[in-house]
Coordinates of N, CA and C in Angstrom, one line a residue:
X62 N 84.3 89.4 85.1 CA 84.2 90.1 83.7 C 84.9 91.3 83.4
X63 N 84.7 92.1 84.6 CA 85.9 93.7 84.3 C 87.0 92.6 86.1
X64 N 88.3 93.8 85.3 CA 89.5 93.9 86.2 C 89.6 95.2 86.9
X65 N 90.1 95.2 87.5 CA 90.9 96.2 88.5 C 91.6 95.7 89.0
X66 N 93.0 96.8 89.2 CA 94.1 96.8 89.8 C 94.2 97.9 90.2
X67 N 94.6 98.2 91.6 CA 95.4 99.5 92.1 C 96.4 99.4 92.3
X68 N 97.1 100.6 92.5 CA 98.3 101.1 92.4 C 98.3 102.1 92.9
X69 N 99.6 102.3 93.6 CA 100.3 103.9 94.1 C 100.5 104.0 95.3
X70 N 99.7 102.7 96.0 CA 100.3 102.9 97.4 C 101.1 102.8 98.0
X71 N 101.8 103.2 99.6 CA 103.1 102.9 100.0 C 103.0 103.7 101.6
X72 N 104.1 104.2 101.6 CA 104.1 104.7 103.3 C 104.2 105.9 103.3
X73 N 103.8 107.3 103.5 CA 103.9 108.3 103.4 C 104.1 109.1 104.8
X74 N 104.6 110.2 105.1 CA 104.3 111.0 106.6 C 102.7 111.5 105.8
X75 N 102.8 111.9 107.7 CA 101.1 112.7 107.9 C 101.7 114.4 107.7
X76 N 100.6 114.6 106.4 CA 100.7 115.6 105.8 C 100.7 115.7 104.5
X77 N 101.9 114.8 104.1 CA 101.8 114.3 102.9 C 100.7 113.9 101.6
X78 N 101.1 113.4 100.7 CA 100.3 113.3 99.8 C 100.6 111.7 98.5
X79 N 99.7 111.2 97.7 CA 99.7 110.0 97.3 C 98.5 109.4 96.5
X80 N 98.6 109.5 95.0 CA 97.7 109.2 94.2 C 97.6 107.4 93.8
X81 N 96.9 107.0 93.9 CA 96.4 105.7 93.6 C 95.6 105.9 92.3
X82 N 95.9 104.6 91.7 CA 95.7 104.6 90.3 C 94.7 102.5 90.6
X83 N 93.5 103.0 89.7 CA 92.5 102.0 89.4 C 92.5 101.4 88.2
X84 N 93.1 100.8 87.3 CA 93.5 100.1 86.1 C 92.2 100.0 85.8
X85 N 91.0 99.9 85.1 CA 89.8 98.6 84.8 C 90.0 98.1 83.1
X86 N 89.5 97.0 83.2 CA 88.8 97.0 82.0 C 87.4 97.3 81.7
X87 N 86.8 98.0 82.4 CA 85.9 98.4 82.1 C 85.7 99.8 81.3
X88 N 85.3 99.8 79.9 CA 85.5 100.6 79.1 C 84.1 100.7 78.2
X89 N 84.3 102.2 77.8 CA 84.7 103.6 78.4 C 84.6 104.2 79.8
X90 N 85.2 104.4 80.5 CA 85.1 104.7 82.2 C 83.8 105.5 82.6
X91 N 83.6 106.3 81.5 CA 82.3 107.0 82.0 C 81.0 107.0 81.8
X92 N 80.9 105.3 81.5 CA 79.6 104.9 81.5 C 79.7 103.8 82.7
X93 N 80.4 103.7 84.3 CA 80.3 103.0 84.7 C 80.3 103.8 85.5
X94 N 79.9 103.9 87.0 CA 80.0 104.1 88.1 C 81.5 103.4 89.2
X95 N 82.1 104.4 89.5 CA 83.6 103.8 90.6 C 83.4 104.5 92.2
X96 N 83.9 103.5 92.5 CA 83.9 103.9 93.9 C 85.3 103.3 94.7
X97 N 85.6 104.1 96.1 CA 86.9 104.0 96.3 C 86.6 103.8 97.6
X98 N 87.0 102.3 98.2 CA 86.9 102.0 99.9 C 88.3 101.8 100.3
X99 N 88.1 101.7 101.4 CA 89.2 101.3 102.5 C 89.2 100.8 103.9
X100 N 89.9 99.9 104.3 CA 89.7 98.9 105.6 C 91.1 99.2 106.1
X101 N 90.6 98.9 107.2 CA 92.1 99.5 108.2 C 91.7 97.9 108.9
X102 N 93.0 97.0 109.8 CA 93.0 96.4 110.5 C 92.0 96.3 111.2
X103 N 91.1 95.1 111.7 CA 90.2 95.1 112.7 C 89.0 96.2 112.5
X104 N 88.8 96.8 111.3 CA 87.6 98.1 110.6 C 86.9 97.8 110.1
X105 N 85.6 98.1 109.5 CA 84.8 97.8 109.0 C 85.3 98.3 107.8
X106 N 84.9 97.6 106.6 CA 85.3 98.5 105.1 C 84.2 99.6 105.0
X107 N 84.9 100.8 104.4 CA 84.2 102.2 103.9 C 84.0 102.7 103.1
X108 N 83.5 103.3 102.9 CA 83.2 104.1 101.5 C 83.8 105.9 101.4
X109 N 84.8 105.8 100.6 CA 86.1 107.1 100.5 C 85.6 108.0 99.9
X110 N 85.3 107.6 98.3 CA 84.9 108.1 97.1 C 84.2 107.9 96.0
X111 N 83.2 108.4 95.6 CA 82.8 107.8 94.1 C 82.9 108.3 92.9
X112 N 82.6 108.0 92.0 CA 82.2 108.6 91.2 C 81.4 108.1 90.2
X113 N 80.3 108.9 89.6 CA 78.7 108.5 88.8 C 79.3 108.2 87.0
X114 N 78.8 107.4 86.6 CA 78.9 107.5 85.5 C 78.4 109.2 84.5
X115 N 78.1 109.1 83.4 CA 77.6 110.3 82.5 C 78.6 111.5 83.2
X116 N 77.9 112.4 83.7 CA 78.2 114.0 84.0 C 79.4 113.2 85.4
X117 N 79.7 112.7 85.9 CA 81.1 112.3 87.0 C 80.5 113.0 88.0
X118 N 79.7 113.5 88.6 CA 79.2 113.6 89.8 C 80.4 112.5 90.8
X119 N 80.8 113.4 92.0 CA 81.6 112.5 93.1 C 80.6 112.9 94.4
X120 N 81.4 112.1 95.1 CA 80.7 111.9 97.0 C 81.8 111.9 97.3
X121 N 81.7 111.8 99.0 CA 82.6 111.9 99.4 C 82.6 111.4 100.9
X122 N 83.5 110.8 101.5 CA 83.5 110.6 102.9 C 83.2 111.8 103.7
X123 N 83.0 112.1 104.7 CA 83.2 113.3 105.6 C 84.8 113.5 106.0
X124 N 84.9 112.4 106.6 CA 86.7 112.0 106.6 C 87.8 112.8 106.1
X125 N 87.5 112.6 104.5 CA 87.9 112.6 103.5 C 87.8 113.9 102.3
X126 N 86.8 114.4 102.7 CA 86.2 115.7 102.0 C 86.9 116.9 101.9
X127 N 87.6 117.8 101.3 CA 88.2 118.4 100.9 C 90.4 118.5 100.9
X128 N 90.2 116.6 101.2 CA 91.6 116.1 101.3 C 92.1 115.3 100.1
X129 N 90.3 114.6 99.7 CA 90.5 113.3 98.3 C 89.8 114.2 97.6
X130 N 90.1 113.6 96.6 CA 89.8 113.7 95.0 C 89.9 112.6 94.2
X131 N 88.6 112.6 93.7 CA 88.3 111.4 92.7 C 88.3 111.6 91.2
X132 N 89.7 111.0 90.7 CA 88.9 111.3 89.3 C 88.7 110.3 88.0
X133 N 89.1 110.6 87.0 CA 89.1 109.3 85.7 C 89.2 109.6 84.8
X134 N 90.3 109.3 84.1 CA 91.1 109.2 82.6 C 90.4 108.2 81.2
X135 N 89.6 108.9 80.6 CA 88.6 107.4 79.7 C 90.0 106.7 78.9
X136 N 91.0 108.1 78.4 CA 92.0 107.4 77.7 C 92.8 106.3 78.3
X137 N 93.2 106.2 79.7 CA 94.3 105.8 80.3 C 93.5 105.0 81.0
X138 N 92.3 104.4 80.7 CA 91.4 103.3 81.3 C 91.4 103.5 82.9
X139 N 91.5 104.9 83.4 CA 92.0 104.3 84.6 C 91.6 105.7 85.7
X140 N 91.3 105.4 86.9 CA 90.3 106.0 88.0 C 91.8 106.2 89.0
X141 N 91.4 107.3 89.2 CA 92.5 108.1 90.7 C 91.8 108.4 91.7
X142 N 92.4 108.3 92.6 CA 92.0 108.8 93.9 C 93.2 109.4 94.4
X143 N 93.0 110.7 94.1 CA 94.2 111.8 94.8 C 94.2 112.5 96.4
X144 N 94.6 111.9 97.5 CA 94.9 112.0 98.8 C 95.8 113.0 99.1
X145 N 95.6 113.9 99.8 CA 96.4 114.7 100.0 C 96.0 115.3 101.6
X146 N 97.3 115.3 102.3 CA 97.2 116.1 103.3 C 96.8 115.0 104.4
X147 N 97.6 113.9 104.4 CA 97.1 112.4 104.6 C 97.7 112.5 106.2
X148 N 96.4 111.8 106.9 CA 96.4 111.3 108.5 C 97.0 110.0 108.7
X149 N 97.2 109.8 109.8 CA 97.5 108.5 110.3 C 96.4 107.3 110.2
X150 N 95.4 108.7 110.3 CA 93.9 107.4 110.3 C 93.4 107.3 109.3
X151 N 94.4 107.5 108.2 CA 93.5 107.0 106.5 C 94.5 105.9 106.3
X152 N 95.2 105.5 107.2 CA 96.1 103.9 107.0 C 95.2 103.2 107.0
X153 N 95.3 102.1 105.5 CA 94.3 101.1 105.3 C 95.0 100.6 104.1
X154 N 94.4 99.5 103.8 CA 93.9 99.2 102.3 C 93.2 99.8 101.6
X155 N 93.2 100.5 100.9 CA 92.4 101.2 99.5 C 91.8 99.9 98.4
X156 N 90.7 100.2 97.8 CA 89.9 99.3 96.9 C 89.2 100.6 96.4
X157 N 89.6 99.9 95.1 CA 88.6 100.8 94.1 C 87.2 98.8 93.2
X158 N 86.2 99.6 93.0 CA 85.3 98.8 92.4 C 84.4 99.6 91.7
X159 N 83.5 98.5 91.0 CA 82.6 99.3 89.7 C 81.3 98.9 90.0
X160 N 80.5 99.9 89.6 CA 79.5 99.7 89.2 C 78.7 99.1 88.2
X161 N 78.8 98.0 87.4 CA 78.5 98.5 86.1 C 76.7 98.2 86.1
X162 N 76.0 98.1 87.4 CA 74.8 97.6 86.9 C 73.8 99.4 87.0
X163 N 74.1 99.9 87.4 CA 73.3 100.6 88.0 C 74.3 102.1 87.6
X164 N 75.9 101.9 87.7 CA 76.5 102.9 87.7 C 76.5 104.2 88.5
X165 N 76.1 103.9 89.3 CA 75.9 105.3 90.4 C 77.0 105.6 91.1
X166 N 77.0 106.9 91.9 CA 78.3 107.2 92.7 C 77.3 106.7 94.3
X167 N 77.7 105.7 94.9 CA 76.6 105.7 96.4 C 78.3 104.8 97.1
X168 N 78.5 105.1 98.4 CA 79.2 104.8 99.0 C 79.3 103.5 100.2
X169 N 78.7 102.6 99.0 CA 78.0 101.4 100.0 C 78.8 100.1 99.0
X170 N 79.3 99.7 100.0 CA 79.7 97.9 99.4 C 79.2 97.2 98.3
X171 N 77.6 96.9 98.9 CA 76.6 96.4 98.1 C 76.4 96.9 96.9
X172 N 76.6 97.8 96.8 CA 76.5 98.8 95.1 C 77.2 97.9 94.5
X173 N 78.6 97.8 94.5 CA 79.8 97.9 93.8 C 79.5 95.9 92.9
X174 N 79.7 96.0 91.7 CA 79.9 94.3 90.9 C 81.4 93.9 91.1
X175 N 82.1 94.9 91.2 CA 83.6 93.5 91.0 C 84.3 95.1 91.7
X176 N 85.6 94.0 92.2 CA 86.4 94.8 93.2 C 87.9 94.7 93.0
X177 N 88.5 95.2 93.0 CA 90.4 95.0 93.2 C 90.9 94.7 94.1
X178 N 92.0 94.4 93.9 CA 92.6 93.7 95.3 C 93.3 93.9 96.0
X179 N 93.4 95.6 95.9 CA 93.4 96.6 97.2 C 95.2 96.8 97.0
X180 N 95.8 98.0 97.2 CA 96.8 98.4 97.5 C 96.7 99.4 99.1
X181 N 97.8 98.7 99.9 CA 98.2 99.6 100.9 C 98.2 101.0 101.1
X182 N 98.1 101.9 101.9 CA 98.3 103.1 102.5 C 98.8 102.9 104.4
X183 N 99.5 103.1 103.9 CA 99.9 103.8 105.5 C 101.0 105.2 105.4
X184 N 100.4 105.8 106.9 CA 100.5 107.3 106.9 C 101.2 107.3 108.4
X185 N 102.6 107.3 108.6 CA 103.1 107.6 109.7 C 103.1 108.8 110.8
X186 N 103.1 109.0 111.5 CA 102.9 110.4 112.5 C 104.1 111.7 112.4

């Protein structure tokens, strides 16, 4: 019902920046909640950032707070994750997801209804 496609991943040196994009068919964007999650090899999937419907309140995992910024562009049908001051421990496959039911900002995988395929982010030392 809803499709999401992530892009913008790649290889970057420690301290560098990347901007991930999530193009979605869920329109308008500000009616839904969106989250970014990541999963490193051998690790559990963890929530990174989310943005709620309406006023677009945001929440960040402690590990990325102050470095990452989640935003949305309704006209471009895209949710972004700006990642600054990247660290090797940020290396993971990053996924975007949409909460079409509750439209909340919660860093819990169970909250979300649809997921993208992921984009690889690799941060070298």
